[in-house]
Amino acid sequence: MSSLVKVKVPLSDWNFDKIYHFIEYMPFGFLVYRAIYCTKVNPNGKQILTLSLLISFCYGLSDEIHQYFVPGRTCSGIDLLADTIGGFIGAFIYFYWNKSVSY
């Protein structure tokens, strides 16, 4: 979607754009954490959270840079922040869920 020119999203008086970014990146962060957790390297949970945060940031940054070159789209630091926080929260949900579930 980031390459589409000016996609119209129905909005109310309040701009939900940042919430959409946050919600889109939550599953991404969840899956990034899970992918790292399931490797044979198996670092501890805090290391995986840090790496998930870094990966979410880098992926969000690449998306924002890409949007800079798409006509009608803009590059936004606030969007990047929402992406990164969403990715981190998704990773944290997996971290917390994984700690509470015993196999």
mmCIF file with all atom_site columns, C-alpha atoms in Angstrom:
data_model
loop_
_atom_site.group_PDB
_atom_site.id
_atom_site.type_symbol
_atom_site.label_atom_id
_atom_site.label_alt_id
_atom_site.label_comp_id
_atom_site.label_asym_id
_atom_site.label_entity_id
_atom_site.label_seq_id
_atom_site.pdbx_PDB_ins_code
_atom_site.Cartn_x
_atom_site.Cartn_y
_atom_site.Cartn_z
_atom_site.occupancy
_atom_site.B_iso_or_equiv
_atom_site.pdbx_formal_charge
_atom_site.auth_seq_id
_atom_site.auth_comp_id
_atom_site.auth_asym_id
_atom_site.auth_atom_id
_atom_site.pdbx_PDB_model_num
ATOM 1   C CA . MET A 1 1   ? 0.000   0.000   0.000  1.00 0.00 ? 1   MET A CA 1
ATOM 2   C CA . SER A 1 2   ? 2.883   2.368   0.596  1.00 0.00 ? 2   SER A CA 1
ATOM 3   C CA . SER A 1 3   ? 3.484   2.636   -3.159 1.00 0.00 ? 3   SER A CA 1
ATOM 4   C CA . LEU A 1 4   ? -0.107  3.592   -3.976 1.00 0.00 ? 4   LEU A CA 1
ATOM 5   C CA . VAL A 1 5   ? -0.657  7.228   -4.801 1.00 0.00 ? 5   VAL A CA 1
ATOM 6   C CA . LYS A 1 6   ? -2.773  9.072   -2.210 1.00 0.00 ? 6   LYS A CA 1
ATOM 7   C CA . VAL A 1 7   ? -5.051  6.299   -0.967 1.00 0.00 ? 7   VAL A CA 1
ATOM 8   C CA . LYS A 1 8   ? -8.158  7.904   0.528  1.00 0.00 ? 8   LYS A CA 1
ATOM 9   C CA . VAL A 1 9   ? -9.019  6.466   3.928  1.00 0.00 ? 9   VAL A CA 1
ATOM 10  C CA . PRO A 1 10  ? -12.305 7.639   5.422  1.00 0.00 ? 10  PRO A CA 1
ATOM 11  C CA . LEU A 1 11  ? -11.461 9.738   8.473  1.00 0.00 ? 11  LEU A CA 1
ATOM 12  C CA . SER A 1 12  ? -13.492 11.511  11.092 1.00 0.00 ? 12  SER A CA 1
ATOM 13  C CA . ASP A 1 13  ? -12.526 14.790  12.732 1.00 0.00 ? 13  ASP A CA 1
ATOM 14  C CA . TRP A 1 14  ? -9.587  12.996  14.360 1.00 0.00 ? 14  TRP A CA 1
ATOM 15  C CA . ASN A 1 15  ? -6.826  11.584  12.155 1.00 0.00 ? 15  ASN A CA 1
ATOM 16  C CA . PHE A 1 16  ? -6.616  7.811   12.676 1.00 0.00 ? 16  PHE A CA 1
ATOM 17  C CA . ASP A 1 17  ? -3.563  7.484   10.408 1.00 0.00 ? 17  ASP A CA 1
ATOM 18  C CA . LYS A 1 18  ? -1.144  6.941   13.302 1.00 0.00 ? 18  LYS A CA 1
ATOM 19  C CA . ILE A 1 19  ? -3.401  4.295   14.843 1.00 0.00 ? 19  ILE A CA 1
ATOM 20  C CA . TYR A 1 20  ? -3.449  2.468   11.500 1.00 0.00 ? 20  TYR A CA 1
ATOM 21  C CA . HIS A 1 21  ? 0.361   2.496   11.441 1.00 0.00 ? 21  HIS A CA 1
ATOM 22  C CA . PHE A 1 22  ? 0.448   1.203   15.015 1.00 0.00 ? 22  PHE A CA 1
ATOM 23  C CA . ILE A 1 23  ? -2.066  -1.577  14.309 1.00 0.00 ? 23  ILE A CA 1
ATOM 24  C CA . GLU A 1 24  ? -0.318  -2.627  11.081 1.00 0.00 ? 24  GLU A CA 1
ATOM 25  C CA . TYR A 1 25  ? 3.042   -3.044  12.798 1.00 0.00 ? 25  TYR A CA 1
ATOM 26  C CA . MET A 1 26  ? 1.806   -4.926  15.894 1.00 0.00 ? 26  MET A CA 1
ATOM 27  C CA . PRO A 1 27  ? 1.477   -8.276  14.083 1.00 0.00 ? 27  PRO A CA 1
ATOM 28  C CA . PHE A 1 28  ? 4.791   -7.565  12.372 1.00 0.00 ? 28  PHE A CA 1
ATOM 29  C CA . GLY A 1 29  ? 6.557   -7.148  15.723 1.00 0.00 ? 29  GLY A CA 1
ATOM 30  C CA . PHE A 1 30  ? 4.793   -10.230 17.095 1.00 0.00 ? 30  PHE A CA 1
ATOM 31  C CA . LEU A 1 31  ? 6.008   -12.327 14.164 1.00 0.00 ? 31  LEU A CA 1
ATOM 32  C CA . VAL A 1 32  ? 9.524   -10.868 14.246 1.00 0.00 ? 32  VAL A CA 1
ATOM 33  C CA . TYR A 1 33  ? 9.830   -11.822 17.923 1.00 0.00 ? 33  TYR A CA 1
ATOM 34  C CA . ARG A 1 34  ? 8.506   -15.307 17.198 1.00 0.00 ? 34  ARG A CA 1
ATOM 35  C CA . ALA A 1 35  ? 10.870  -15.790 14.254 1.00 0.00 ? 35  ALA A CA 1
ATOM 36  C CA . ILE A 1 36  ? 13.893  -14.810 16.338 1.00 0.00 ? 36  ILE A CA 1
ATOM 37  C CA . TYR A 1 37  ? 12.709  -16.852 19.325 1.00 0.00 ? 37  TYR A CA 1
ATOM 38  C CA . CYS A 1 38  ? 12.375  -19.983 17.184 1.00 0.00 ? 38  CYS A CA 1
ATOM 39  C CA . THR A 1 39  ? 15.946  -19.824 15.863 1.00 0.00 ? 39  THR A CA 1
ATOM 40  C CA . LYS A 1 40  ? 18.574  -22.145 17.268 1.00 0.00 ? 40  LYS A CA 1
ATOM 41  C CA . VAL A 1 41  ? 20.579  -19.187 18.590 1.00 0.00 ? 41  VAL A CA 1
ATOM 42  C CA . ASN A 1 42  ? 17.889  -18.602 21.258 1.00 0.00 ? 42  ASN A CA 1
ATOM 43  C CA . PRO A 1 43  ? 18.948  -15.305 22.918 1.00 0.00 ? 43  PRO A CA 1
ATOM 44  C CA . ASN A 1 44  ? 17.100  -14.190 26.050 1.00 0.00 ? 44  ASN A CA 1
ATOM 45  C CA . GLY A 1 45  ? 13.774  -12.346 25.914 1.00 0.00 ? 45  GLY A CA 1
ATOM 46  C CA . LYS A 1 46  ? 15.180  -8.850  26.452 1.00 0.00 ? 46  LYS A CA 1
ATOM 47  C CA . GLN A 1 47  ? 17.670  -9.328  23.627 1.00 0.00 ? 47  GLN A CA 1
ATOM 48  C CA . ILE A 1 48  ? 14.874  -10.487 21.335 1.00 0.00 ? 48  ILE A CA 1
ATOM 49  C CA . LEU A 1 49  ? 12.741  -7.469  22.330 1.00 0.00 ? 49  LEU A CA 1
ATOM 50  C CA . THR A 1 50  ? 15.632  -5.144  21.534 1.00 0.00 ? 50  THR A CA 1
ATOM 51  C CA . LEU A 1 51  ? 16.258  -6.814  18.188 1.00 0.00 ? 51  LEU A CA 1
ATOM 52  C CA . SER A 1 52  ? 12.520  -6.743  17.372 1.00 0.00 ? 52  SER A CA 1
ATOM 53  C CA . LEU A 1 53  ? 12.463  -3.020  18.153 1.00 0.00 ? 53  LEU A CA 1
ATOM 54  C CA . LEU A 1 54  ? 15.455  -2.430  15.891 1.00 0.00 ? 54  LEU A CA 1
ATOM 55  C CA . ILE A 1 55  ? 13.969  -4.490  13.036 1.00 0.00 ? 55  ILE A CA 1
ATOM 56  C CA . SER A 1 56  ? 10.597  -2.703  13.347 1.00 0.00 ? 56  SER A CA 1
ATOM 57  C CA . PHE A 1 57  ? 12.386  0.646   13.259 1.00 0.00 ? 57  PHE A CA 1
ATOM 58  C CA . CYS A 1 58  ? 14.486  -0.291  10.202 1.00 0.00 ? 58  CYS A CA 1
ATOM 59  C CA . TYR A 1 59  ? 11.504  -1.698  8.318  1.00 0.00 ? 59  TYR A CA 1
ATOM 60  C CA . GLY A 1 60  ? 9.389   1.361   9.153  1.00 0.00 ? 60  GLY A CA 1
ATOM 61  C CA . LEU A 1 61  ? 12.254  3.634   8.102  1.00 0.00 ? 61  LEU A CA 1
ATOM 62  C CA . SER A 1 62  ? 12.594  1.844   4.761  1.00 0.00 ? 62  SER A CA 1
ATOM 63  C CA . ASP A 1 63  ? 8.833   2.200   4.242  1.00 0.00 ? 63  ASP A CA 1
ATOM 64  C CA . GLU A 1 64  ? 8.918   5.925   5.017  1.00 0.00 ? 64  GLU A CA 1
ATOM 65  C CA . ILE A 1 65  ? 11.913  6.474   2.710  1.00 0.00 ? 65  ILE A CA 1
ATOM 66  C CA . HIS A 1 66  ? 10.059  4.572   -0.019 1.00 0.00 ? 66  HIS A CA 1
ATOM 67  C CA . GLN A 1 67  ? 7.010   6.804   0.444  1.00 0.00 ? 67  GLN A CA 1
ATOM 68  C CA . TYR A 1 68  ? 9.195   9.890   -0.005 1.00 0.00 ? 68  TYR A CA 1
ATOM 69  C CA . PHE A 1 69  ? 9.701   8.895   -3.648 1.00 0.00 ? 69  PHE A CA 1
ATOM 70  C CA . VAL A 1 70  ? 6.024   8.094   -4.359 1.00 0.00 ? 70  VAL A CA 1
ATOM 71  C CA . PRO A 1 71  ? 4.091   11.043  -5.836 1.00 0.00 ? 71  PRO A CA 1
ATOM 72  C CA . GLY A 1 72  ? 1.415   12.297  -3.459 1.00 0.00 ? 72  GLY A CA 1
ATOM 73  C CA . ARG A 1 73  ? 2.909   10.535  -0.415 1.00 0.00 ? 73  ARG A CA 1
ATOM 74  C CA . THR A 1 74  ? 5.087   11.973  2.314  1.00 0.00 ? 74  THR A CA 1
ATOM 75  C CA . CYS A 1 75  ? 7.784   10.742  4.646  1.00 0.00 ? 75  CYS A CA 1
ATOM 76  C CA . SER A 1 76  ? 6.805   11.267  8.292  1.00 0.00 ? 76  SER A CA 1
ATOM 77  C CA . GLY A 1 77  ? 8.795   10.804  11.466 1.00 0.00 ? 77  GLY A CA 1
ATOM 78  C CA . ILE A 1 78  ? 5.572   10.474  13.459 1.00 0.00 ? 78  ILE A CA 1
ATOM 79  C CA . ASP A 1 79  ? 4.502   7.578   11.217 1.00 0.00 ? 79  ASP A CA 1
ATOM 80  C CA . LEU A 1 80  ? 7.895   5.973   11.810 1.00 0.00 ? 80  LEU A CA 1
ATOM 81  C CA . LEU A 1 81  ? 7.413   6.375   15.557 1.00 0.00 ? 81  LEU A CA 1
ATOM 82  C CA . ALA A 1 82  ? 3.944   4.781   15.375 1.00 0.00 ? 82  ALA A CA 1
ATOM 83  C CA . ASP A 1 83  ? 5.377   1.909   13.296 1.00 0.00 ? 83  ASP A CA 1
ATOM 84  C CA . THR A 1 84  ? 8.203   1.321   15.758 1.00 0.00 ? 84  THR A CA 1
ATOM 85  C CA . ILE A 1 85  ? 5.985   1.455   18.842 1.00 0.00 ? 85  ILE A CA 1
ATOM 86  C CA . GLY A 1 86  ? 3.450   -0.869  17.205 1.00 0.00 ? 86  GLY A CA 1
ATOM 87  C CA . GLY A 1 87  ? 6.193   -3.352  16.345 1.00 0.00 ? 87  GLY A CA 1
ATOM 88  C CA . PHE A 1 88  ? 7.573   -3.194  19.880 1.00 0.00 ? 88  PHE A CA 1
ATOM 89  C CA . ILE A 1 89  ? 4.148   -3.699  21.471 1.00 0.00 ? 89  ILE A CA 1
ATOM 90  C CA . GLY A 1 90  ? 3.520   -6.699  19.198 1.00 0.00 ? 90  GLY A CA 1
ATOM 91  C CA . ALA A 1 91  ? 6.882   -8.174  20.219 1.00 0.00 ? 91  ALA A CA 1
ATOM 92  C CA . PHE A 1 92  ? 6.144   -7.461  23.878 1.00 0.00 ? 92  PHE A CA 1
ATOM 93  C CA . ILE A 1 93  ? 2.791   -9.243  23.608 1.00 0.00 ? 93  ILE A CA 1
ATOM 94  C CA . TYR A 1 94  ? 4.583   -12.356 22.323 1.00 0.00 ? 94  TYR A CA 1
ATOM 95  C CA . PHE A 1 95  ? 7.247   -12.002 25.038 1.00 0.00 ? 95  PHE A CA 1
ATOM 96  C CA . TYR A 1 96  ? 4.611   -11.775 27.785 1.00 0.00 ? 96  TYR A CA 1
ATOM 97  C CA . TRP A 1 97  ? 2.419   -14.501 26.278 1.00 0.00 ? 97  TRP A CA 1
ATOM 98  C CA . ASN A 1 98  ? 5.400   -16.817 25.860 1.00 0.00 ? 98  ASN A CA 1
ATOM 99  C CA . LYS A 1 99  ? 6.429   -16.323 29.509 1.00 0.00 ? 99  LYS A CA 1
ATOM 100 C CA . SER A 1 100 ? 2.959   -17.177 30.801 1.00 0.00 ? 100 SER A CA 1
ATOM 101 C CA . VAL A 1 101 ? 2.360   -20.245 28.606 1.00 0.00 ? 101 VAL A CA 1
ATOM 102 C CA . SER A 1 102 ? 4.035   -23.475 29.607 1.00 0.00 ? 102 SER A CA 1
ATOM 103 C CA . TYR A 1 103 ? 4.362   -26.261 27.084 1.00 0.00 ? 103 TYR A CA 1
#
